Short mmCIF file of C-alpha atoms in Angstrom, two decimals:
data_model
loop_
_atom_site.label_atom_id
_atom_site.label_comp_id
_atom_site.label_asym_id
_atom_site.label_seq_id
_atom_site.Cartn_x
_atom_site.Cartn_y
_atom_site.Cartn_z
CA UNK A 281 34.87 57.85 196.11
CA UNK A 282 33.73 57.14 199.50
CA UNK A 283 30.52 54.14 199.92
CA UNK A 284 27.62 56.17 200.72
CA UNK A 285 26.02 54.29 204.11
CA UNK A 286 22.57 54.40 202.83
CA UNK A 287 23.35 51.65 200.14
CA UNK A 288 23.78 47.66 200.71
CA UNK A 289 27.16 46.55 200.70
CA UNK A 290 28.09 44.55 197.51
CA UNK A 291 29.32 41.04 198.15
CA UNK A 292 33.33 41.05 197.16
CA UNK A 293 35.73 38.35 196.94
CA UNK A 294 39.56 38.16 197.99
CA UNK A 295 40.14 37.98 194.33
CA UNK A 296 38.85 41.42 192.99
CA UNK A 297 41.33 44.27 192.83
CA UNK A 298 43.26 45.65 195.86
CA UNK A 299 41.40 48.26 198.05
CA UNK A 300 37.86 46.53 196.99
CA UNK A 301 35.44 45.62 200.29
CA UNK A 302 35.62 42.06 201.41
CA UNK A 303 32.34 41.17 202.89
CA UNK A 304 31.35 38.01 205.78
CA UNK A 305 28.34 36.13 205.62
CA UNK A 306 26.50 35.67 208.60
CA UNK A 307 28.40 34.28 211.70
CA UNK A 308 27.97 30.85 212.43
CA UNK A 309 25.99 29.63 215.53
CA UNK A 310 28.92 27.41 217.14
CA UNK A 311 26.50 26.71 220.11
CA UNK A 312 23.89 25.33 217.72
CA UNK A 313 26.64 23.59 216.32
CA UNK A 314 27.97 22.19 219.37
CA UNK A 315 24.90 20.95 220.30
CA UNK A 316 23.75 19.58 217.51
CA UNK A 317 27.21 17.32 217.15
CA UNK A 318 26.60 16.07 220.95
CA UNK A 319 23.25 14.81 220.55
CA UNK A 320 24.08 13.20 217.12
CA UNK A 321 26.93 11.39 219.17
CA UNK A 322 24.96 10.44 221.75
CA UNK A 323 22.01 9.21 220.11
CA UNK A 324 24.42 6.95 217.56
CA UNK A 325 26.01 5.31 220.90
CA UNK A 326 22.95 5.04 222.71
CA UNK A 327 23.65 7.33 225.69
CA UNK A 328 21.98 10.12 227.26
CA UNK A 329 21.95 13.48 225.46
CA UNK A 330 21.58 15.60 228.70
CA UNK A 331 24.61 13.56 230.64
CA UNK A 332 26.91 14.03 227.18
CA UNK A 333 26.24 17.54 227.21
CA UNK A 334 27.31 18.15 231.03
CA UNK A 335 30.12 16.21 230.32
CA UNK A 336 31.57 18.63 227.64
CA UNK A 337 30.21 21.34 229.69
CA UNK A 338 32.45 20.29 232.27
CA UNK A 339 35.55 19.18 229.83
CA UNK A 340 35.19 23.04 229.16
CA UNK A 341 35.08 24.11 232.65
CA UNK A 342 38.22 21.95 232.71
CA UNK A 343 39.88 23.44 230.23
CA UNK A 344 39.22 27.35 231.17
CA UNK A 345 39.81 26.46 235.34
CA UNK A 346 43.70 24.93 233.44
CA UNK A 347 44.37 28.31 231.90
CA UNK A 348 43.69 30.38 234.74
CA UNK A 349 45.70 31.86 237.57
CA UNK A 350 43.85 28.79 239.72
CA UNK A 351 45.17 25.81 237.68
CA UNK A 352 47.64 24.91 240.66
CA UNK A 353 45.01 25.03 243.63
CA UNK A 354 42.73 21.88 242.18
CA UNK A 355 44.07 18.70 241.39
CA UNK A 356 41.33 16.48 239.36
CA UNK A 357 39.92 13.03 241.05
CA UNK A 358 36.74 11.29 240.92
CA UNK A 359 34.46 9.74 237.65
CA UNK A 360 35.52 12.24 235.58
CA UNK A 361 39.05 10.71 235.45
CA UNK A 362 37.46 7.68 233.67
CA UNK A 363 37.61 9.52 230.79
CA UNK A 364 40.87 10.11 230.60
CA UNK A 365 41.62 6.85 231.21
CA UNK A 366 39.58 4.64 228.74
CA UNK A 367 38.15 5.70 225.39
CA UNK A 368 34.98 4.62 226.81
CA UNK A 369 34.29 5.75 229.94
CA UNK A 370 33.65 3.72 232.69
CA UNK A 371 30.70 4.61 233.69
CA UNK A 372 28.63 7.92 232.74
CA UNK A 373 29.10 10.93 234.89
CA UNK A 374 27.39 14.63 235.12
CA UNK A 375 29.70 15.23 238.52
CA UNK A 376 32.86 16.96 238.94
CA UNK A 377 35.22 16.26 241.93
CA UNK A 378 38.72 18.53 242.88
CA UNK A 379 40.81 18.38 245.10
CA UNK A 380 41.32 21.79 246.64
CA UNK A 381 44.99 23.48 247.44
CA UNK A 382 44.06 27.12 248.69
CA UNK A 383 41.45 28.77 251.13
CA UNK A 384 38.38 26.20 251.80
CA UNK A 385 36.34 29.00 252.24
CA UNK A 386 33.13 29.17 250.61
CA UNK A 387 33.68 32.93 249.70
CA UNK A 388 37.17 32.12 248.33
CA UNK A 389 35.61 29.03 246.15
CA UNK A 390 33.08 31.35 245.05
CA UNK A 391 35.70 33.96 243.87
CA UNK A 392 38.08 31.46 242.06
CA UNK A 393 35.21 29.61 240.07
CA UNK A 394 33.93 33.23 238.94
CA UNK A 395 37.16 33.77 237.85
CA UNK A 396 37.19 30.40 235.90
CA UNK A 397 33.94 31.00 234.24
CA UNK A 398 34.93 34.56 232.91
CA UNK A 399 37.88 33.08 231.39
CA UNK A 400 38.44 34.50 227.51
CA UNK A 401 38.45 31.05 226.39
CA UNK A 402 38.30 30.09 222.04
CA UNK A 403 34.54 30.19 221.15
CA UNK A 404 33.22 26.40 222.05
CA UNK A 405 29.40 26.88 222.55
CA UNK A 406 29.80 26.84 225.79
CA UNK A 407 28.45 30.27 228.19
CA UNK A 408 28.67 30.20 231.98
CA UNK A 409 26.46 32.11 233.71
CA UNK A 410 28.63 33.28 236.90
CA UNK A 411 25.87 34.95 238.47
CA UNK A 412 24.34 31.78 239.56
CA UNK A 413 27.44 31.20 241.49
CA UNK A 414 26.46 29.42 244.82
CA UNK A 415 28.40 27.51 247.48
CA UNK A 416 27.34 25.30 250.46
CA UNK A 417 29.75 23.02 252.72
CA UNK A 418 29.45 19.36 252.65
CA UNK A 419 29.70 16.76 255.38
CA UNK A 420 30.07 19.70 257.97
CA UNK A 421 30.49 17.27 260.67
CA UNK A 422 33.52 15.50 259.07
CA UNK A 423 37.49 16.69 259.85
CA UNK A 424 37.85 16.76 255.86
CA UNK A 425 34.53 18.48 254.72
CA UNK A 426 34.22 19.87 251.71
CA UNK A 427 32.05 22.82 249.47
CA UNK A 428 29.64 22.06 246.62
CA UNK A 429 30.01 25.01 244.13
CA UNK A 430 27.14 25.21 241.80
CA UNK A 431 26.07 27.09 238.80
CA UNK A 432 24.65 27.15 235.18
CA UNK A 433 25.91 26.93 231.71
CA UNK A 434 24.09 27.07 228.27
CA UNK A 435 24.72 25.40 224.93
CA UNK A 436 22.31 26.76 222.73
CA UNK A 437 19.44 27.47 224.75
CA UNK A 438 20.06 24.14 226.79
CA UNK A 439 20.46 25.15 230.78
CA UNK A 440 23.08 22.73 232.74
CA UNK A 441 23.31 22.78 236.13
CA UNK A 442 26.62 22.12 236.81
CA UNK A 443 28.09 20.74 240.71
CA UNK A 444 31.56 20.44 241.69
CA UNK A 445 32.69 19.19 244.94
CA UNK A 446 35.94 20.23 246.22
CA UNK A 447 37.54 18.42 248.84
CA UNK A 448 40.64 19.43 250.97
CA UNK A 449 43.25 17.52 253.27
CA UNK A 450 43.82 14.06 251.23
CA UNK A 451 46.73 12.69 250.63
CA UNK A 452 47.82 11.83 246.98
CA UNK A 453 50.01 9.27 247.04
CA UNK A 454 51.70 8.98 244.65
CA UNK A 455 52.33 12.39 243.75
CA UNK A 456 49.45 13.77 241.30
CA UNK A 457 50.08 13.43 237.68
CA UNK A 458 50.20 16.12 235.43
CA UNK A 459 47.37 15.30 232.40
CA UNK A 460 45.76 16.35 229.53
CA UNK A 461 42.39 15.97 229.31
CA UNK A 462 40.71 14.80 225.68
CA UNK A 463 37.77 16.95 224.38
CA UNK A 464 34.82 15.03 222.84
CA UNK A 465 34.82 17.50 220.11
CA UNK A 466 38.55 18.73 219.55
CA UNK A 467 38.40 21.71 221.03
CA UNK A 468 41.44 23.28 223.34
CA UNK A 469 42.18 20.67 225.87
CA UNK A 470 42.94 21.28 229.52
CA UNK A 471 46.05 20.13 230.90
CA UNK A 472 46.24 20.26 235.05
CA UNK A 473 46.82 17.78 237.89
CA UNK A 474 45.00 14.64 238.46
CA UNK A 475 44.65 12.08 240.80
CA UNK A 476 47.27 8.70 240.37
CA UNK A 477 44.77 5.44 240.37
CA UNK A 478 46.95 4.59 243.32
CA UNK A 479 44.84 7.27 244.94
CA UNK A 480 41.75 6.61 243.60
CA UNK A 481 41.91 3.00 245.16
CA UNK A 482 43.03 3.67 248.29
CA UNK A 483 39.62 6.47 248.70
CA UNK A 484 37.57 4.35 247.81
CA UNK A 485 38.69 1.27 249.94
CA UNK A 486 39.05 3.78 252.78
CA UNK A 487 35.27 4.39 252.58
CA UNK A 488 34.37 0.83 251.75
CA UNK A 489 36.40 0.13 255.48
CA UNK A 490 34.63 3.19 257.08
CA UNK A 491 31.18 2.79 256.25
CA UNK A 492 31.16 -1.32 256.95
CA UNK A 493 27.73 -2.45 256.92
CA UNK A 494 25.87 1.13 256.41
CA UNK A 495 27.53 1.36 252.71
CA UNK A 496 25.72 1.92 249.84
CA UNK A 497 28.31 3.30 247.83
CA UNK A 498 27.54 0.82 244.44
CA UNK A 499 29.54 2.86 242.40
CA UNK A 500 32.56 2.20 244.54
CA UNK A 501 32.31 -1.45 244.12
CA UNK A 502 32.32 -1.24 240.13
CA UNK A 503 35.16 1.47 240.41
CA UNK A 504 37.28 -0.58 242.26
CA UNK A 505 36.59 -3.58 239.92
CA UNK A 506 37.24 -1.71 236.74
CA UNK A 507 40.59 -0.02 237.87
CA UNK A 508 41.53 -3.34 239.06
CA UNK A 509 40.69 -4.28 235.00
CA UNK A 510 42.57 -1.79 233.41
CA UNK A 511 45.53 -0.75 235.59
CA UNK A 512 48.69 -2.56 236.14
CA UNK A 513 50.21 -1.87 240.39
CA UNK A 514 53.09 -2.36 242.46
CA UNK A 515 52.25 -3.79 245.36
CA UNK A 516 54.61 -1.44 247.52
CA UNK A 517 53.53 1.56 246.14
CA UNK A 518 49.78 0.58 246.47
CA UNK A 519 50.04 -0.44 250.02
CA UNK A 520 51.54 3.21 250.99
CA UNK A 521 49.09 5.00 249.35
CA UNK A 522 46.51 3.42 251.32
CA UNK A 523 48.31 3.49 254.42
CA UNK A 524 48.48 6.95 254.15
CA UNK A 525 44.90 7.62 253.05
CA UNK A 526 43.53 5.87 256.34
CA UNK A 527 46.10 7.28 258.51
CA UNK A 528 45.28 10.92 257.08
CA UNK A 529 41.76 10.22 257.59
CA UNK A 530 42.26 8.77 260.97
CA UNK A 531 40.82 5.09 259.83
CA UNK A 532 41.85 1.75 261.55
CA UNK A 533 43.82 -0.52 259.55
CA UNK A 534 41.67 -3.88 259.47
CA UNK A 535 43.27 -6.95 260.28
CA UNK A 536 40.81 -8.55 259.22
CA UNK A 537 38.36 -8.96 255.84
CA UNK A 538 36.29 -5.55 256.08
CA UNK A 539 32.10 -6.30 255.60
CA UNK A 540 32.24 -4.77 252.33
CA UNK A 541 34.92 -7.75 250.75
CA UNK A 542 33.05 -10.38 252.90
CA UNK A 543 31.17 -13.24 251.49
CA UNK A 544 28.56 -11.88 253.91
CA UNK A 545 28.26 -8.72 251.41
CA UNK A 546 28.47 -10.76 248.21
CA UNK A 547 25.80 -12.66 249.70
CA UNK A 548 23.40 -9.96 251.20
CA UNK A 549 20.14 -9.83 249.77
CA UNK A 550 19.69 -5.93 250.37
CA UNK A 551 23.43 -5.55 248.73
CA UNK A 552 22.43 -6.96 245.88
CA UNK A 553 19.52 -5.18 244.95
CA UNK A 554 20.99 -2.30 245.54
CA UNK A 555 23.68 -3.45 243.39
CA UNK A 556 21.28 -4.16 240.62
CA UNK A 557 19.50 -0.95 241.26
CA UNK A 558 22.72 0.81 240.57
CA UNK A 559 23.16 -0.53 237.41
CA UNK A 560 19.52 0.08 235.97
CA UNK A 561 20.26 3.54 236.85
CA UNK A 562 23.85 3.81 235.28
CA UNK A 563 24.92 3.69 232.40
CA UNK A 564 28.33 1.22 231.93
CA UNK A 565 30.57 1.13 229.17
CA UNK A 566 31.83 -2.23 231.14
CA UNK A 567 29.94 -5.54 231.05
CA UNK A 568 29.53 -5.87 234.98
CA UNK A 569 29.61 -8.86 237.01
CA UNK A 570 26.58 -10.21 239.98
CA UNK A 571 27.89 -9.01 242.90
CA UNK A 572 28.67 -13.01 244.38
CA UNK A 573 31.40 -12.57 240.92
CA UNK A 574 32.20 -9.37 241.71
CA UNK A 575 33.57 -9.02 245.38
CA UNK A 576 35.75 -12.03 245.68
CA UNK A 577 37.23 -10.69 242.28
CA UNK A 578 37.61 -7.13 244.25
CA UNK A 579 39.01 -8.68 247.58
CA UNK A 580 41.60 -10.95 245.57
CA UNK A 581 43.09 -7.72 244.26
CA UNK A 582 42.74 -5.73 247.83
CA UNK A 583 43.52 -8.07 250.92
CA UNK A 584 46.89 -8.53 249.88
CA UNK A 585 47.89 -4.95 249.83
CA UNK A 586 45.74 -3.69 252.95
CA UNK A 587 47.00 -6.65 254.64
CA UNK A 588 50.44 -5.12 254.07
CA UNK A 589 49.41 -1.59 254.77
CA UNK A 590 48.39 -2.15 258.02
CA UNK A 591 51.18 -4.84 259.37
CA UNK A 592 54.76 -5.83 258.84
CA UNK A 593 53.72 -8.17 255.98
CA UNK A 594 55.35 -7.32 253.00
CA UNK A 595 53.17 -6.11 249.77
CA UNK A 596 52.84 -7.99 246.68
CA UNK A 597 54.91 -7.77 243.90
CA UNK A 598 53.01 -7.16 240.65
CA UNK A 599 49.48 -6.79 239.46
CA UNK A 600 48.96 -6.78 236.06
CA UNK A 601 45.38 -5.06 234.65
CA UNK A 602 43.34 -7.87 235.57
CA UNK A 603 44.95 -9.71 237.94
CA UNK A 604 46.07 -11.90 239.81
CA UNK A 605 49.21 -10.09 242.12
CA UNK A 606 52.67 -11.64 240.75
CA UNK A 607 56.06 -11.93 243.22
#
């Protein structure tokens, strides 16, 4: 006899005789779930509850741009590689950075990333909303410019904005590593191309060298200082992948100790309260050093190896995380 509709449904179990209706309870909110489990972690290890959130937000992002029919136009670099490189991360990030293979169009970033965020991905709390989908180029003036791409996402009635900056024309030497990326919460995890530290270094020294006095760039310093920490090199394969960063980004070689490895730096007044600045503003996993510590530190693991980059000298032998280079 057929269940008239006008009646509630009786709640059955698996166990009751065959052909009987098995009933669900109500669905389960995993975005109030998701949620609730970030800001419970964050608050027990003292960090920030909106930067944990973009962070997953952007693990996901990770994870649906690695199962799309993009995953081999971006290669990953920047602080979100921290992650994936010390249970702790480095230092707290709400950024993406790629490194882009295809068009660097605007329009064609536009399409790919709406492609990415309409991925079917396995329910994680996560919804992108790919009709805020905007794009604007970066450092216009510069031979290697890049595009921000910017839009939203929503855990639970939280709104993210999320920014990725693609960049185009580096070189990644050595070749870029093929990775997978850990989820805070288990989910799926991504696995695409990343940046080698090799890499990493030999950007940021490139722009430590470029902008001389004019730089800033804090976060550099501490990068540079942690890798040097964690990482072990060879001092041949180091050297070329900073020979070929500066010669792709048409950079002199210095023969000489650049401003920002100087004792001149270290000793700067304004340099050091920006350097202070940057870490009331950051959060690091890392105990940090003063910046008079810090540099020569930096420069002990650097000089050798640009030294060889730009001359006949031959490189080091071996660093091992933490110093100092070995024959």
């Amino acid at each position: 006899m057929a269940l008239r509709r006008d009646r509630p449904r009786p709640e059955c179990h698996a166990a009751l005789p065959r052909g009987a209706l098995v009933t669900r309870g109500p669905q389960k909110n995993v975005g109030a779930s998701v949620r609730d489990r970030l800001t419970q972690r964050a608050r027990a290890a003292g960090e920030n509850v909106q930067l944990i959130l973009t962070r997953y937000v952007i693990e996901r992002l990770l994870y649906r741009l690695s199962v799309s029919a993009h995953s081999d136009k971006f290669v990953l670099k920047g602080a979100m590689l921290f992650s994936l490189w010390s249970p702790t991360s480095y230092r707290a990030t709400g950024d993406l950075d790629l490194l882009g293979m295809g068009d660097p169009a605007a329009t064609a970033l536009i399409a790919a990333f709406r492609d990415v965020l309409q991925v079917d991905a396995a329910d994680d709390g996560v919804t992108f909303l790919a009709q805020t989908l905007r794009a604007e180029p970066t450092r216009p003036q510069d031979e290697y410019a890049g595009v921000r791409v910017m839009f939203d996402a929503k855990i639970a009635g939280a709104r993210l904005p999320i920014q990725v900056d693609v960049g185009f024309g580096d070189a990644v030497t050595p070749a870029a590593q093929q990775i997978e990326y850990p989820s805070l919460l288990g989910m799926p995890t991504a696995k695409l191309k990343a940046y080698p530290p090799e890499t990493v270094v030999a950007e940021k020294l490139e722009a430590l060298v470029s902008l001389g006095v004019a730089n800033s760039r804090m976060k550099d310093f501490f990068d540079l200082w942690a890798i040097s920490r964690t990482f072990a090199f060879e001092g041949p394969v180091l050297a070329r992948a900073i020979k070929a960063t500066f010669e792709r980004r048409a950079t002199a070689l210095p023969m000489q100790t650049p401003f920002g490895l100087s004792e001149a730096f270290a000793a700067d007044p304004a340099k050091q309260a920006q350097w202070l600045a940057f870490l009331r503003r950051t959060e690091i996993a890392l105990a940090p050093e003063p910046l008079s510590e810090l540099i020569p530190e930096i420069s002990a693991f650097l000089m050798p190896v640009l030294r060889a980059a730009g001359s006949a000298q031959s490189p080091p032998g071996h660093w091992p995380s933490g110093g100092p280079w070995r024959d």
